[in-house]
Amino acid sequence: MEIIKQLIDFILHIDKHLAELISDYGTLTYIILFVIIFVETGLVVMPFLPGDSLLFAAGAFAAFSNNEDLNIYYLLPLLFTAAFLGDTVNYIIGKYIGPKAFSGKIKFLKKEYLDQTQAFFDKHGGKSIIYARFVPIVRTFAPFVAGVGNMNYGKFISYNIIGGLIWVIGLTLAGYFFGGISIIKDNFEKVIILIILVSILPPIIEYLRHRFVKKAA
């Protein structure tokens, strides 16, 4: 429970924690951000790490500090590389380990997460690799499911590159250009919560729609 509380605190006060990371680790912060994005997208045991909010906060902090503490021109290629490599590793893990990983022996790998992502994948096909970038949890499991389903590697890489570029550049630049606006800067925690709520809205709607259709049937 303590780990969960710390994670929630990190997400809700990500701007303050990011400032602390920069103060404590300086340029090593780039590596820390790289690792967080890579792990969230590349390891199915860590689907709860802050992806969307971290990208937005990193972009905003680059703007706050006028690129002195975090440089937007370093952040964009670095974080895209982390996202690309993360999905690629996740695909490979899914291809060689498969659904056996969801036998219940690993606490964090719940079968319902795999089923939810598979349903999302079945609905949107290969494009789900792009769409999933913006949906927490599904973002982590989509490349894994693509690997399990032996999706053509060349096609997967194409979707991986497109999705990674849109996700990283879109959210990081959104933070960079809008994070400095007074109303957003003064209510940064509320903006982070809004980003989280918007990102989890699609799977909630899909779940409710599925339940409604199932009851109607």
mmCIF file of C-alpha atoms in Angstrom, residues 2-216:
data_model
loop_
_atom_site.group_PDB
_atom_site.id
_atom_site.type_symbol
_atom_site.label_atom_id
_atom_site.label_comp_id
_atom_site.label_asym_id
_atom_site.label_seq_id
_atom_site.Cartn_x
_atom_site.Cartn_y
_atom_site.Cartn_z
ATOM 1 C CA GLU A 2 2.852 2.365 0.789
ATOM 2 C CA ILE A 3 4.260 1.971 -2.729
ATOM 3 C CA ILE A 4 0.840 2.776 -4.205
ATOM 4 C CA LYS A 5 0.557 5.906 -2.044
ATOM 5 C CA GLN A 6 4.006 7.041 -3.129
ATOM 6 C CA LEU A 7 3.129 6.423 -6.775
ATOM 7 C CA ILE A 8 -0.103 8.419 -6.490
ATOM 8 C CA ASP A 9 1.753 11.230 -4.744
ATOM 9 C CA PHE A 10 4.421 11.222 -7.470
ATOM 10 C CA ILE A 11 1.787 11.429 -10.217
ATOM 11 C CA LEU A 12 -0.338 14.157 -8.584
ATOM 12 C CA HIS A 13 2.682 16.275 -7.625
ATOM 13 C CA ILE A 14 4.832 15.347 -10.576
ATOM 14 C CA ASP A 15 6.009 18.917 -11.149
ATOM 15 C CA LYS A 16 7.421 19.144 -7.605
ATOM 16 C CA HIS A 17 9.041 15.707 -7.807
ATOM 17 C CA LEU A 18 10.508 16.537 -11.204
ATOM 18 C CA ALA A 19 12.036 19.688 -9.724
ATOM 19 C CA GLU A 20 13.507 17.583 -6.915
ATOM 20 C CA LEU A 21 14.965 15.092 -9.403
ATOM 21 C CA ILE A 22 16.654 17.882 -11.339
ATOM 22 C CA SER A 23 17.946 19.457 -8.131
ATOM 23 C CA ASP A 24 19.327 16.136 -6.845
ATOM 24 C CA TYR A 25 20.564 14.527 -10.060
ATOM 25 C CA GLY A 26 21.094 17.332 -12.581
ATOM 26 C CA THR A 27 21.630 16.029 -16.106
ATOM 27 C CA LEU A 28 21.075 12.450 -14.895
ATOM 28 C CA THR A 29 17.396 13.421 -14.855
ATOM 29 C CA TYR A 30 17.363 12.747 -18.604
ATOM 30 C CA ILE A 31 18.337 9.141 -17.928
ATOM 31 C CA ILE A 32 15.716 8.815 -15.169
ATOM 32 C CA LEU A 33 12.976 10.083 -17.504
ATOM 33 C CA PHE A 34 14.198 7.729 -20.234
ATOM 34 C CA VAL A 35 14.032 4.766 -17.864
ATOM 35 C CA ILE A 36 10.516 5.625 -16.623
ATOM 36 C CA ILE A 37 9.091 5.901 -20.143
ATOM 37 C CA PHE A 38 10.953 2.780 -21.292
ATOM 38 C CA VAL A 39 9.806 0.691 -18.330
ATOM 39 C CA GLU A 40 6.180 1.874 -18.544
ATOM 40 C CA THR A 41 5.947 0.956 -22.223
ATOM 41 C CA GLY A 42 8.335 -1.997 -22.225
ATOM 42 C CA LEU A 43 7.584 -4.074 -19.145
ATOM 43 C CA VAL A 44 4.102 -5.482 -18.598
ATOM 44 C CA VAL A 45 4.677 -5.606 -14.833
ATOM 45 C CA MET A 46 4.800 -1.785 -14.642
ATOM 46 C CA PRO A 47 1.646 -0.465 -16.348
ATOM 47 C CA PHE A 48 0.894 2.145 -13.678
ATOM 48 C CA LEU A 49 3.876 4.431 -14.163
ATOM 49 C CA PRO A 50 2.982 8.000 -15.216
ATOM 50 C CA GLY A 51 3.409 8.279 -18.970
ATOM 51 C CA ASP A 52 1.066 11.004 -20.223
ATOM 52 C CA SER A 53 1.464 13.253 -17.194
ATOM 53 C CA LEU A 54 5.246 12.805 -17.148
ATOM 54 C CA LEU A 55 5.598 13.856 -20.779
ATOM 55 C CA PHE A 56 3.422 16.920 -20.225
ATOM 56 C CA ALA A 57 5.262 17.834 -17.020
ATOM 57 C CA ALA A 58 8.689 17.399 -18.625
ATOM 58 C CA GLY A 59 7.697 19.691 -21.484
ATOM 59 C CA ALA A 60 6.252 22.250 -19.072
ATOM 60 C CA PHE A 61 9.368 22.190 -16.913
ATOM 61 C CA ALA A 62 11.546 22.757 -19.972
ATOM 62 C CA ALA A 63 9.481 25.879 -20.638
ATOM 63 C CA PHE A 64 9.553 27.005 -16.970
ATOM 64 C CA SER A 65 13.342 26.836 -16.888
ATOM 65 C CA ASN A 66 13.820 28.248 -20.409
ATOM 66 C CA ASN A 67 15.490 24.962 -21.432
ATOM 67 C CA GLU A 68 18.232 25.401 -18.834
ATOM 68 C CA ASP A 69 17.333 22.457 -16.572
ATOM 69 C CA LEU A 70 15.558 20.356 -19.194
ATOM 70 C CA ASN A 71 16.136 21.103 -22.865
ATOM 71 C CA ILE A 72 13.182 20.390 -25.131
ATOM 72 C CA TYR A 73 15.534 19.578 -28.025
ATOM 73 C CA TYR A 74 17.113 16.808 -25.953
ATOM 74 C CA LEU A 75 13.846 15.621 -24.417
ATOM 75 C CA LEU A 76 11.961 14.927 -27.639
ATOM 76 C CA PRO A 77 14.396 12.488 -29.318
ATOM 77 C CA LEU A 78 15.351 10.921 -25.982
ATOM 78 C CA LEU A 79 11.793 10.199 -24.845
ATOM 79 C CA PHE A 80 10.741 9.043 -28.316
ATOM 80 C CA THR A 81 13.632 6.565 -28.315
ATOM 81 C CA ALA A 82 12.539 5.309 -24.885
ATOM 82 C CA ALA A 83 8.944 4.863 -26.071
ATOM 83 C CA PHE A 84 10.012 3.143 -29.302
ATOM 84 C CA LEU A 85 12.420 0.750 -27.595
ATOM 85 C CA GLY A 86 9.895 0.053 -24.831
ATOM 86 C CA ASP A 87 7.189 -1.086 -27.254
ATOM 87 C CA THR A 88 9.720 -3.093 -29.249
ATOM 88 C CA VAL A 89 10.967 -4.965 -26.184
ATOM 89 C CA ASN A 90 7.364 -5.528 -25.074
ATOM 90 C CA TYR A 91 6.504 -7.016 -28.480
ATOM 91 C CA ILE A 92 9.475 -9.396 -28.274
ATOM 92 C CA ILE A 93 8.525 -10.448 -24.735
ATOM 93 C CA GLY A 94 4.968 -11.141 -25.876
ATOM 94 C CA LYS A 95 6.166 -13.155 -28.851
ATOM 95 C CA TYR A 96 8.459 -15.436 -26.882
ATOM 96 C CA ILE A 97 6.711 -15.656 -23.517
ATOM 97 C CA GLY A 98 3.096 -15.421 -24.638
ATOM 98 C CA PRO A 99 -0.032 -15.761 -22.484
ATOM 99 C CA LYS A 100 1.746 -18.148 -20.084
ATOM 100 C CA ALA A 101 2.885 -15.034 -18.234
ATOM 101 C CA PHE A 102 -0.757 -14.445 -17.246
ATOM 102 C CA SER A 103 -1.167 -17.743 -15.415
ATOM 103 C CA GLY A 104 -1.735 -15.872 -12.146
ATOM 104 C CA LYS A 105 1.709 -16.544 -10.688
ATOM 105 C CA ILE A 106 2.800 -12.940 -11.274
ATOM 106 C CA LYS A 107 0.655 -10.674 -9.119
ATOM 107 C CA PHE A 108 0.663 -7.620 -11.375
ATOM 108 C CA LEU A 109 -0.173 -9.538 -14.580
ATOM 109 C CA LYS A 110 -3.918 -9.910 -14.319
ATOM 110 C CA LYS A 111 -5.785 -11.835 -16.999
ATOM 111 C CA GLU A 112 -8.436 -9.120 -17.269
ATOM 112 C CA TYR A 113 -5.782 -6.626 -18.379
ATOM 113 C CA LEU A 114 -4.810 -8.955 -21.213
ATOM 114 C CA ASP A 115 -8.463 -9.545 -22.140
ATOM 115 C CA GLN A 116 -9.189 -5.803 -22.094
ATOM 116 C CA THR A 117 -6.253 -5.091 -24.368
ATOM 117 C CA GLN A 118 -7.109 -7.994 -26.674
ATOM 118 C CA ALA A 119 -10.641 -6.613 -27.082
ATOM 119 C CA PHE A 120 -9.186 -3.182 -27.840
ATOM 120 C CA PHE A 121 -6.772 -4.798 -30.322
ATOM 121 C CA ASP A 122 -9.541 -6.794 -32.010
ATOM 122 C CA LYS A 123 -11.625 -3.658 -32.474
ATOM 123 C CA HIS A 124 -8.922 -1.366 -33.870
ATOM 124 C CA GLY A 125 -6.510 -3.867 -35.429
ATOM 125 C CA GLY A 126 -2.917 -2.779 -35.957
ATOM 126 C CA LYS A 127 -3.862 0.857 -35.397
ATOM 127 C CA SER A 128 -4.424 -0.027 -31.745
ATOM 128 C CA ILE A 129 -0.649 0.281 -31.323
ATOM 129 C CA ILE A 130 -1.104 3.980 -32.120
ATOM 130 C CA TYR A 131 -4.355 4.494 -30.197
ATOM 131 C CA ALA A 132 -3.077 2.601 -27.164
ATOM 132 C CA ARG A 133 -0.289 5.144 -26.657
ATOM 133 C CA PHE A 134 -2.897 7.428 -25.135
ATOM 134 C CA VAL A 135 -4.619 4.848 -22.921
ATOM 135 C CA PRO A 136 -2.948 3.872 -19.612
ATOM 136 C CA ILE A 137 -2.537 0.115 -18.976
ATOM 137 C CA VAL A 138 -3.660 -0.647 -22.544
ATOM 138 C CA ARG A 139 -0.551 1.277 -23.657
ATOM 139 C CA THR A 140 1.600 -1.237 -21.807
ATOM 140 C CA PHE A 141 -0.206 -4.374 -22.922
ATOM 141 C CA ALA A 142 -0.920 -3.551 -26.598
ATOM 142 C CA PRO A 143 2.599 -4.315 -27.918
ATOM 143 C CA PHE A 144 2.673 -7.446 -25.750
ATOM 144 C CA VAL A 145 -0.589 -8.654 -27.299
ATOM 145 C CA ALA A 146 0.767 -7.798 -30.752
ATOM 146 C CA GLY A 147 3.702 -10.085 -30.002
ATOM 147 C CA VAL A 148 1.474 -12.849 -28.660
ATOM 148 C CA GLY A 149 -0.631 -12.640 -31.822
ATOM 149 C CA ASN A 150 2.489 -12.731 -34.043
ATOM 150 C CA MET A 151 1.621 -9.435 -35.703
ATOM 151 C CA ASN A 152 3.854 -8.783 -38.717
ATOM 152 C CA TYR A 153 7.019 -7.212 -37.276
ATOM 153 C CA GLY A 154 7.432 -4.674 -40.083
ATOM 154 C CA LYS A 155 3.852 -3.482 -39.665
ATOM 155 C CA PHE A 156 4.276 -3.335 -35.896
ATOM 156 C CA ILE A 157 7.424 -1.206 -36.214
ATOM 157 C CA SER A 158 5.590 1.235 -38.496
ATOM 158 C CA TYR A 159 2.734 1.673 -36.031
ATOM 159 C CA ASN A 160 5.241 1.828 -33.183
ATOM 160 C CA ILE A 161 7.146 4.716 -34.786
ATOM 161 C CA ILE A 162 3.995 6.669 -35.700
ATOM 162 C CA GLY A 163 2.383 6.150 -32.298
ATOM 163 C CA GLY A 164 5.563 6.991 -30.419
ATOM 164 C CA LEU A 165 6.106 10.200 -32.366
ATOM 165 C CA ILE A 166 2.522 11.410 -31.907
ATOM 166 C CA TRP A 167 2.454 10.509 -28.208
ATOM 167 C CA VAL A 168 5.832 11.889 -27.174
ATOM 168 C CA ILE A 169 5.930 14.984 -29.378
ATOM 169 C CA GLY A 170 2.252 15.804 -28.869
ATOM 170 C CA LEU A 171 2.190 15.656 -25.066
ATOM 171 C CA THR A 172 5.688 17.020 -24.475
ATOM 172 C CA LEU A 173 5.136 20.025 -26.746
ATOM 173 C CA ALA A 174 1.689 20.547 -25.221
ATOM 174 C CA GLY A 175 3.391 20.897 -21.855
ATOM 175 C CA TYR A 176 6.094 23.103 -23.361
ATOM 176 C CA PHE A 177 3.727 25.560 -25.057
ATOM 177 C CA PHE A 178 0.816 25.547 -22.618
ATOM 178 C CA GLY A 179 2.490 24.712 -19.302
ATOM 179 C CA GLY A 180 3.767 28.261 -18.939
ATOM 180 C CA ILE A 181 0.317 29.832 -19.173
ATOM 181 C CA SER A 182 -0.542 31.338 -15.780
ATOM 182 C CA ILE A 183 -3.863 29.540 -15.264
ATOM 183 C CA ILE A 184 -2.238 26.171 -16.072
ATOM 184 C CA LYS A 185 0.952 26.862 -14.114
ATOM 185 C CA ASP A 186 -1.044 27.929 -11.040
ATOM 186 C CA ASN A 187 -3.319 24.873 -11.260
ATOM 187 C CA PHE A 188 -0.782 22.327 -12.464
ATOM 188 C CA GLU A 189 -1.985 19.518 -10.187
ATOM 189 C CA LYS A 190 -5.552 19.923 -11.443
ATOM 190 C CA VAL A 191 -4.309 19.845 -15.041
ATOM 191 C CA ILE A 192 -2.435 16.593 -14.340
ATOM 192 C CA ILE A 193 -5.602 15.077 -12.845
ATOM 193 C CA LEU A 194 -7.546 16.198 -15.929
ATOM 194 C CA ILE A 195 -4.974 14.566 -18.222
ATOM 195 C CA ILE A 196 -5.278 11.325 -16.248
ATOM 196 C CA LEU A 197 -9.098 11.415 -16.348
ATOM 197 C CA VAL A 198 -9.191 12.100 -20.092
ATOM 198 C CA SER A 199 -6.701 9.299 -20.765
ATOM 199 C CA ILE A 200 -8.668 6.687 -18.811
ATOM 200 C CA LEU A 201 -12.043 7.763 -20.209
ATOM 201 C CA PRO A 202 -11.934 5.595 -23.394
ATOM 202 C CA PRO A 203 -11.476 2.246 -21.577
ATOM 203 C CA ILE A 204 -14.175 3.209 -19.047
ATOM 204 C CA ILE A 205 -16.626 4.047 -21.836
ATOM 205 C CA GLU A 206 -15.705 0.843 -23.656
ATOM 206 C CA TYR A 207 -16.187 -1.203 -20.481
ATOM 207 C CA LEU A 208 -19.598 0.334 -19.760
ATOM 208 C CA ARG A 209 -20.680 -0.096 -23.368
ATOM 209 C CA HIS A 210 -19.609 -3.745 -23.264
ATOM 210 C CA ARG A 211 -21.521 -4.314 -20.022
ATOM 211 C CA PHE A 212 -24.637 -2.602 -21.427
ATOM 212 C CA VAL A 213 -24.552 -4.672 -24.640
ATOM 213 C CA LYS A 214 -23.982 -7.848 -22.642
ATOM 214 C CA LYS A 215 -26.963 -7.145 -20.357
ATOM 215 C CA ALA A 216 -29.142 -6.211 -23.316
#
